Amino acid sequence: MTLSRESSTENMYLPPSLRLLALLAALASGFMTESSHDTIPELSRGCRFNKKCWYLALFTNCRCVGRFQQMVTVEEHPLLELAHFVAEFPCPLEKLGSSVVLGAMLQSGDCAPMHSDEAVRKAIRDMLRHGGYKPTGRGKPASEYLVRAVEEGSLSSINLAVDVCNVVSFHSGLPISVVDFDLVEAPLHVGLATAGASYVFNAAQQVIDLGGLLCLFDHKGPCANGVKDSQRTKTSPSTRRTLSLIWGTRQLPGRAAAAQAWYEQMLRDHGATIRSH
């Protein structure tokens, strides 16, 4: 059966109680799609409307509410101090140019409220090593890759979301994952990857062995960590919402929260809306 506004067979009666539930779900989510925005006037004023609108308004937005309220479940870990939030951008990333200020901040730490050192580097490696993973060589933390890339002058701008992430990670010394929130599938949780787990991490189809490494998992499996994020959930020119995870450690209490506060403020300064848990 075809779903269309023109098909009278697709129209249905929605009881007032369910109509109110759908409206509240759409309003409460804070992550409404263009389709659900179009649906709200129909929900609030009429009792007959298209089934497609009903599904978009109630099920899609209720799902988003759930994903926000229980965004990431974190398994017990003696060292992990995780910070995470969702950022929503006013338009696709391809339409948001990255600020030259961000590039300058990678060259100078004068304006950065945080600075990394050897103690931070060691603490992060200790945390990643706890589950049996070896954070050395090609498997070292993403924050260490940034330091080397900046020193070599090989780090280029990707998009606003990733560029801000890189600035915070570089100066804080904490690895940070940033994924397209619309590409991950609930439920989301953070925990240790089992032996033999892996995923593709770049367009060249290179694979990282994840055994013993703290990872973000969605319905399909591991998709991000403090070393390399999965290719399947990376940001793209069409990205509108991102989920960021700051892989902090209890050996550096409060550092992840401080990095998050700075990170969120820079994104707000560039027009993003922040949804924290």
PDB file of N, CA and C in Angstrom, residues 130-202:
ATOM      1  N   HIS A 130      43.761  -0.893  30.079  1.00  0.00           N
ATOM      2  CA  HIS A 130      43.155  -1.672  31.167  1.00  0.00           C
ATOM      3  C   HIS A 130      42.444  -2.937  30.691  1.00  0.00           C
ATOM      4  N   GLY A 131      41.772  -2.885  29.551  1.00  0.00           N
ATOM      5  CA  GLY A 131      41.025  -4.047  29.062  1.00  0.00           C
ATOM      6  C   GLY A 131      41.854  -5.028  28.265  1.00  0.00           C
ATOM      7  N   GLY A 132      43.147  -4.753  28.134  1.00  0.00           N
ATOM      8  CA  GLY A 132      44.013  -5.651  27.379  1.00  0.00           C
ATOM      9  C   GLY A 132      44.466  -5.086  26.047  1.00  0.00           C
ATOM     10  N   TYR A 133      43.913  -3.950  25.657  1.00  0.00           N
ATOM     11  CA  TYR A 133      44.307  -3.303  24.406  1.00  0.00           C
ATOM     12  C   TYR A 133      45.702  -2.699  24.557  1.00  0.00           C
ATOM     13  N   LYS A 134      46.453  -2.643  23.468  1.00  0.00           N
ATOM     14  CA  LYS A 134      47.787  -2.050  23.480  1.00  0.00           C
ATOM     15  C   LYS A 134      47.773  -0.726  22.709  1.00  0.00           C
ATOM     16  N   PRO A 135      47.731   0.404  23.425  1.00  0.00           N
ATOM     17  CA  PRO A 135      47.630   1.728  22.774  1.00  0.00           C
ATOM     18  C   PRO A 135      48.973   2.266  22.304  1.00  0.00           C
ATOM     19  N   THR A 136      49.624   1.522  21.437  1.00  0.00           N
ATOM     20  CA  THR A 136      50.933   1.929  20.942  1.00  0.00           C
ATOM     21  C   THR A 136      50.963   1.850  19.419  1.00  0.00           C
ATOM     22  N   GLY A 137      52.003   2.423  18.820  1.00  0.00           N
ATOM     23  CA  GLY A 137      52.156   2.352  17.371  1.00  0.00           C
ATOM     24  C   GLY A 137      50.948   2.912  16.647  1.00  0.00           C
ATOM     25  N   ARG A 138      50.429   2.145  15.699  1.00  0.00           N
ATOM     26  CA  ARG A 138      49.252   2.582  14.949  1.00  0.00           C
ATOM     27  C   ARG A 138      47.982   2.559  15.793  1.00  0.00           C
ATOM     28  N   GLY A 139      48.066   1.947  16.949  1.00  0.00           N
ATOM     29  CA  GLY A 139      46.900   1.864  17.820  1.00  0.00           C
ATOM     30  C   GLY A 139      46.916   2.868  18.953  1.00  0.00           C
ATOM     31  N   LYS A 140      47.738   3.906  18.842  1.00  0.00           N
ATOM     32  CA  LYS A 140      47.810   4.898  19.916  1.00  0.00           C
ATOM     33  C   LYS A 140      46.568   5.787  19.914  1.00  0.00           C
ATOM     34  N   PRO A 141      46.295   6.465  21.035  1.00  0.00           N
ATOM     35  CA  PRO A 141      45.111   7.318  21.146  1.00  0.00           C
ATOM     36  C   PRO A 141      45.038   8.379  20.048  1.00  0.00           C
ATOM     37  N   ALA A 142      43.821   8.726  19.659  1.00  0.00           N
ATOM     38  CA  ALA A 142      43.615   9.711  18.596  1.00  0.00           C
ATOM     39  C   ALA A 142      44.230  11.062  18.948  1.00  0.00           C
ATOM     40  N   SER A 143      44.239  11.403  20.229  1.00  0.00           N
ATOM     41  CA  SER A 143      44.816  12.682  20.654  1.00  0.00           C
ATOM     42  C   SER A 143      46.312  12.743  20.355  1.00  0.00           C
ATOM     43  N   GLU A 144      46.986  11.600  20.410  1.00  0.00           N
ATOM     44  CA  GLU A 144      48.413  11.571  20.080  1.00  0.00           C
ATOM     45  C   GLU A 144      48.634  11.697  18.576  1.00  0.00           C
ATOM     46  N   TYR A 145      47.730  11.132  17.793  1.00  0.00           N
ATOM     47  CA  TYR A 145      47.806  11.305  16.337  1.00  0.00           C
ATOM     48  C   TYR A 145      47.704  12.784  15.977  1.00  0.00           C
ATOM     49  N   LEU A 146      46.828  13.496  16.677  1.00  0.00           N
ATOM     50  CA  LEU A 146      46.642  14.918  16.396  1.00  0.00           C
ATOM     51  C   LEU A 146      47.926  15.700  16.636  1.00  0.00           C
ATOM     52  N   VAL A 147      48.592  15.409  17.745  1.00  0.00           N
ATOM     53  CA  VAL A 147      49.833  16.117  18.068  1.00  0.00           C
ATOM     54  C   VAL A 147      50.849  15.938  16.948  1.00  0.00           C
ATOM     55  N   ARG A 148      50.990  14.711  16.491  1.00  0.00           N
ATOM     56  CA  ARG A 148      51.952  14.443  15.418  1.00  0.00           C
ATOM     57  C   ARG A 148      51.544  15.129  14.120  1.00  0.00           C
ATOM     58  N   ALA A 149      50.241  15.077  13.802  1.00  0.00           N
ATOM     59  CA  ALA A 149      49.763  15.690  12.559  1.00  0.00           C
ATOM     60  C   ALA A 149      49.968  17.200  12.567  1.00  0.00           C
ATOM     61  N   VAL A 150      49.737  17.827  13.717  1.00  0.00           N
ATOM     62  CA  VAL A 150      49.935  19.274  13.823  1.00  0.00           C
ATOM     63  C   VAL A 150      51.416  19.609  13.687  1.00  0.00           C
ATOM     64  N   GLU A 151      52.264  18.832  14.333  1.00  0.00           N
ATOM     65  CA  GLU A 151      53.705  19.074  14.250  1.00  0.00           C
ATOM     66  C   GLU A 151      54.221  18.933  12.820  1.00  0.00           C
ATOM     67  N   GLU A 152      53.644  17.979  12.078  1.00  0.00           N
ATOM     68  CA  GLU A 152      54.078  17.738  10.697  1.00  0.00           C
ATOM     69  C   GLU A 152      53.385  18.653   9.699  1.00  0.00           C
ATOM     70  N   GLY A 153      52.352  19.374  10.162  1.00  0.00           N
ATOM     71  CA  GLY A 153      51.603  20.244   9.267  1.00  0.00           C
ATOM     72  C   GLY A 153      50.709  19.493   8.307  1.00  0.00           C
ATOM     73  N   SER A 154      50.346  18.262   8.674  1.00  0.00           N
ATOM     74  CA  SER A 154      49.542  17.424   7.777  1.00  0.00           C
ATOM     75  C   SER A 154      48.061  17.388   8.129  1.00  0.00           C
ATOM     76  N   LEU A 155      47.664  18.124   9.165  1.00  0.00           N
ATOM     77  CA  LEU A 155      46.257  18.119   9.570  1.00  0.00           C
ATOM     78  C   LEU A 155      45.489  19.175   8.789  1.00  0.00           C
ATOM     79  N   SER A 156      44.496  18.752   8.030  1.00  0.00           N
ATOM     80  CA  SER A 156      43.695  19.685   7.233  1.00  0.00           C
ATOM     81  C   SER A 156      42.280  19.779   7.785  1.00  0.00           C
ATOM     82  N   SER A 157      41.581  20.823   7.402  1.00  0.00           N
ATOM     83  CA  SER A 157      40.198  21.014   7.834  1.00  0.00           C
ATOM     84  C   SER A 157      39.303  19.958   7.190  1.00  0.00           C
ATOM     85  N   ILE A 158      38.369  19.409   7.981  1.00  0.00           N
ATOM     86  CA  ILE A 158      37.430  18.400   7.478  1.00  0.00           C
ATOM     87  C   ILE A 158      36.028  18.990   7.408  1.00  0.00           C
ATOM     88  N   ASN A 159      35.504  19.372   8.528  1.00  0.00           N
ATOM     89  CA  ASN A 159      34.237  20.104   8.604  1.00  0.00           C
ATOM     90  C   ASN A 159      34.188  20.746   9.982  1.00  0.00           C
ATOM     91  N   LEU A 160      33.207  21.594  10.201  1.00  0.00           N
ATOM     92  CA  LEU A 160      33.131  22.337  11.453  1.00  0.00           C
ATOM     93  C   LEU A 160      33.102  21.418  12.667  1.00  0.00           C
ATOM     94  N   ALA A 161      32.290  20.365  12.609  1.00  0.00           N
ATOM     95  CA  ALA A 161      32.143  19.462  13.752  1.00  0.00           C
ATOM     96  C   ALA A 161      33.463  18.788  14.108  1.00  0.00           C
ATOM     97  N   VAL A 162      34.152  18.284  13.109  1.00  0.00           N
ATOM     98  CA  VAL A 162      35.417  17.586  13.346  1.00  0.00           C
ATOM     99  C   VAL A 162      36.524  18.565  13.716  1.00  0.00           C
ATOM    100  N   ASP A 163      36.533  19.734  13.103  1.00  0.00           N
ATOM    101  CA  ASP A 163      37.580  20.714  13.392  1.00  0.00           C
ATOM    102  C   ASP A 163      37.523  21.188  14.846  1.00  0.00           C
ATOM    103  N   VAL A 164      36.325  21.443  15.352  1.00  0.00           N
ATOM    104  CA  VAL A 164      36.191  21.842  16.757  1.00  0.00           C
ATOM    105  C   VAL A 164      36.636  20.699  17.661  1.00  0.00           C
ATOM    106  N   CYS A 165      36.218  19.495  17.318  1.00  0.00           N
ATOM    107  CA  CYS A 165      36.631  18.307  18.061  1.00  0.00           C
ATOM    108  C   CYS A 165      38.152  18.211  18.130  1.00  0.00           C
ATOM    109  N   ASN A 166      38.815  18.427  17.013  1.00  0.00           N
ATOM    110  CA  ASN A 166      40.274  18.320  16.964  1.00  0.00           C
ATOM    111  C   ASN A 166      40.964  19.364  17.837  1.00  0.00           C
ATOM    112  N   VAL A 167      40.427  20.569  17.851  1.00  0.00           N
ATOM    113  CA  VAL A 167      41.018  21.623  18.682  1.00  0.00           C
ATOM    114  C   VAL A 167      40.959  21.233  20.155  1.00  0.00           C
ATOM    115  N   VAL A 168      39.790  20.770  20.597  1.00  0.00           N
ATOM    116  CA  VAL A 168      39.620  20.400  22.009  1.00  0.00           C
ATOM    117  C   VAL A 168      40.485  19.194  22.365  1.00  0.00           C
ATOM    118  N   SER A 169      40.495  18.204  21.498  1.00  0.00           N
ATOM    119  CA  SER A 169      41.289  17.005  21.760  1.00  0.00           C
ATOM    120  C   SER A 169      42.781  17.330  21.809  1.00  0.00           C
ATOM    121  N   PHE A 170      43.232  18.159  20.888  1.00  0.00           N
ATOM    122  CA  PHE A 170      44.655  18.524  20.822  1.00  0.00           C
ATOM    123  C   PHE A 170      45.118  19.202  22.105  1.00  0.00           C
ATOM    124  N   HIS A 171      44.353  20.174  22.582  1.00  0.00           N
ATOM    125  CA  HIS A 171      44.780  20.935  23.754  1.00  0.00           C
ATOM    126  C   HIS A 171      44.488  20.232  25.077  1.00  0.00           C
ATOM    127  N   SER A 172      43.422  19.449  25.126  1.00  0.00           N
ATOM    128  CA  SER A 172      43.091  18.743  26.369  1.00  0.00           C
ATOM    129  C   SER A 172      43.904  17.466  26.534  1.00  0.00           C
ATOM    130  N   GLY A 173      44.356  16.903  25.407  1.00  0.00           N
ATOM    131  CA  GLY A 173      45.071  15.637  25.451  1.00  0.00           C
ATOM    132  C   GLY A 173      44.154  14.440  25.562  1.00  0.00           C
ATOM    133  N   LEU A 174      42.846  14.672  25.497  1.00  0.00           N
ATOM    134  CA  LEU A 174      41.873  13.586  25.612  1.00  0.00           C
ATOM    135  C   LEU A 174      41.392  13.163  24.230  1.00  0.00           C
ATOM    136  N   PRO A 175      41.360  11.867  23.944  1.00  0.00           N
ATOM    137  CA  PRO A 175      40.799  11.424  22.664  1.00  0.00           C
ATOM    138  C   PRO A 175      39.302  11.682  22.642  1.00  0.00           C
ATOM    139  N   ILE A 176      38.791  12.095  21.498  1.00  0.00           N
ATOM    140  CA  ILE A 176      37.363  12.405  21.364  1.00  0.00           C
ATOM    141  C   ILE A 176      36.820  11.752  20.102  1.00  0.00           C
ATOM    142  N   SER A 177      35.679  11.115  20.234  1.00  0.00           N
ATOM    143  CA  SER A 177      34.971  10.557  19.077  1.00  0.00           C
ATOM    144  C   SER A 177      33.852  11.504  18.688  1.00  0.00           C
ATOM    145  N   VAL A 178      33.649  11.694  17.394  1.00  0.00           N
ATOM    146  CA  VAL A 178      32.495  12.455  16.915  1.00  0.00           C
ATOM    147  C   VAL A 178      31.882  11.674  15.764  1.00  0.00           C
ATOM    148  N   VAL A 179      30.614  11.287  15.937  1.00  0.00           N
ATOM    149  CA  VAL A 179      29.930  10.470  14.938  1.00  0.00           C
ATOM    150  C   VAL A 179      28.629  11.148  14.522  1.00  0.00           C
ATOM    151  N   ASP A 180      28.121  10.737  13.388  1.00  0.00           N
ATOM    152  CA  ASP A 180      26.834  11.242  12.907  1.00  0.00           C
ATOM    153  C   ASP A 180      25.734  10.590  13.735  1.00  0.00           C
ATOM    154  N   PHE A 181      25.017  11.381  14.508  1.00  0.00           N
ATOM    155  CA  PHE A 181      24.003  10.847  15.420  1.00  0.00           C
ATOM    156  C   PHE A 181      22.864  10.157  14.680  1.00  0.00           C
ATOM    157  N   ASP A 182      22.648  10.531  13.434  1.00  0.00           N
ATOM    158  CA  ASP A 182      21.573   9.917  12.663  1.00  0.00           C
ATOM    159  C   ASP A 182      22.007   8.616  11.993  1.00  0.00           C
ATOM    160  N   LEU A 183      23.268   8.253  12.131  1.00  0.00           N
ATOM    161  CA  LEU A 183      23.751   7.001  11.556  1.00  0.00           C
ATOM    162  C   LEU A 183      23.908   5.900  12.595  1.00  0.00           C
ATOM    163  N   VAL A 184      23.874   6.258  13.875  1.00  0.00           N
ATOM    164  CA  VAL A 184      23.936   5.232  14.915  1.00  0.00           C
ATOM    165  C   VAL A 184      22.517   4.782  15.243  1.00  0.00           C
ATOM    166  N   GLU A 185      22.382   3.526  15.634  1.00  0.00           N
ATOM    167  CA  GLU A 185      21.075   2.952  15.922  1.00  0.00           C
ATOM    168  C   GLU A 185      21.005   2.511  17.378  1.00  0.00           C
ATOM    169  N   ALA A 186      20.002   3.003  18.106  1.00  0.00           N
ATOM    170  CA  ALA A 186      19.816   2.635  19.506  1.00  0.00           C
ATOM    171  C   ALA A 186      19.576   1.126  19.625  1.00  0.00           C
ATOM    172  N   PRO A 187      19.955   0.555  20.791  1.00  0.00           N
ATOM    173  CA  PRO A 187      20.516   1.193  21.983  1.00  0.00           C
ATOM    174  C   PRO A 187      22.016   1.444  21.849  1.00  0.00           C
ATOM    175  N   LEU A 188      22.475   2.470  22.564  1.00  0.00           N
ATOM    176  CA  LEU A 188      23.892   2.817  22.547  1.00  0.00           C
ATOM    177  C   LEU A 188      24.513   2.498  23.902  1.00  0.00           C
ATOM    178  N   HIS A 189      25.691   1.919  23.894  1.00  0.00           N
ATOM    179  CA  HIS A 189      26.390   1.690  25.152  1.00  0.00           C
ATOM    180  C   HIS A 189      27.890   1.702  24.930  1.00  0.00           C
ATOM    181  N   VAL A 190      28.611   1.957  26.008  1.00  0.00           N
ATOM    182  CA  VAL A 190      30.073   1.957  25.977  1.00  0.00           C
ATOM    183  C   VAL A 190      30.573   0.800  26.825  1.00  0.00           C
ATOM    184  N   GLY A 191      31.489   0.030  26.263  1.00  0.00           N
ATOM    185  CA  GLY A 191      32.057  -1.104  26.977  1.00  0.00           C
ATOM    186  C   GLY A 191      33.268  -1.634  26.238  1.00  0.00           C
ATOM    187  N   LEU A 192      33.832  -2.708  26.744  1.00  0.00           N
ATOM    188  CA  LEU A 192      35.015  -3.304  26.136  1.00  0.00           C
ATOM    189  C   LEU A 192      34.631  -4.200  24.969  1.00  0.00           C
ATOM    190  N   ALA A 193      35.351  -4.075  23.879  1.00  0.00           N
ATOM    191  CA  ALA A 193      35.133  -4.942  22.722  1.00  0.00           C
ATOM    192  C   ALA A 193      35.748  -6.311  23.004  1.00  0.00           C
ATOM    193  N   THR A 194      35.104  -7.342  22.508  1.00  0.00           N
ATOM    194  CA  THR A 194      35.592  -8.698  22.719  1.00  0.00           C
ATOM    195  C   THR A 194      36.723  -9.030  21.747  1.00  0.00           C
ATOM    196  N   ALA A 195      37.450 -10.070  22.063  1.00  0.00           N
ATOM    197  CA  ALA A 195      38.547 -10.511  21.198  1.00  0.00           C
ATOM    198  C   ALA A 195      38.009 -10.840  19.811  1.00  0.00           C
ATOM    199  N   GLY A 196      38.697 -10.383  18.795  1.00  0.00           N
ATOM    200  CA  GLY A 196      38.285 -10.645  17.421  1.00  0.00           C
ATOM    201  C   GLY A 196      37.389  -9.586  16.819  1.00  0.00           C
ATOM    202  N   ALA A 197      36.882  -8.671  17.648  1.00  0.00           N
ATOM    203  CA  ALA A 197      36.025  -7.597  17.131  1.00  0.00           C
ATOM    204  C   ALA A 197      36.863  -6.627  16.305  1.00  0.00           C
ATOM    205  N   SER A 198      36.252  -6.074  15.273  1.00  0.00           N
ATOM    206  CA  SER A 198      36.964  -5.132  14.406  1.00  0.00           C
ATOM    207  C   SER A 198      35.958  -4.319  13.612  1.00  0.00           C
ATOM    208  N   TYR A 199      36.431  -3.256  12.967  1.00  0.00           N
ATOM    209  CA  TYR A 199      35.607  -2.538  12.004  1.00  0.00           C
ATOM    210  C   TYR A 199      36.486  -1.736  11.050  1.00  0.00           C
ATOM    211  N   VAL A 200      35.885  -1.353   9.941  1.00  0.00           N
ATOM    212  CA  VAL A 200      36.566  -0.512   8.948  1.00  0.00           C
ATOM    213  C   VAL A 200      36.572   0.921   9.474  1.00  0.00           C
ATOM    214  N   PHE A 201      37.741   1.585   9.408  1.00  0.00           N
ATOM    215  CA  PHE A 201      37.812   2.927   9.978  1.00  0.00           C
ATOM    216  C   PHE A 201      38.083   4.038   8.967  1.00  0.00           C
ATOM    217  N   ASN A 202      38.257   3.693   7.692  1.00  0.00           N
ATOM    218  CA  ASN A 202      38.451   4.761   6.709  1.00  0.00           C
ATOM    219  C   ASN A 202      37.944   4.337   5.335  1.00  0.00           C
TER     220      ASN A 202
END
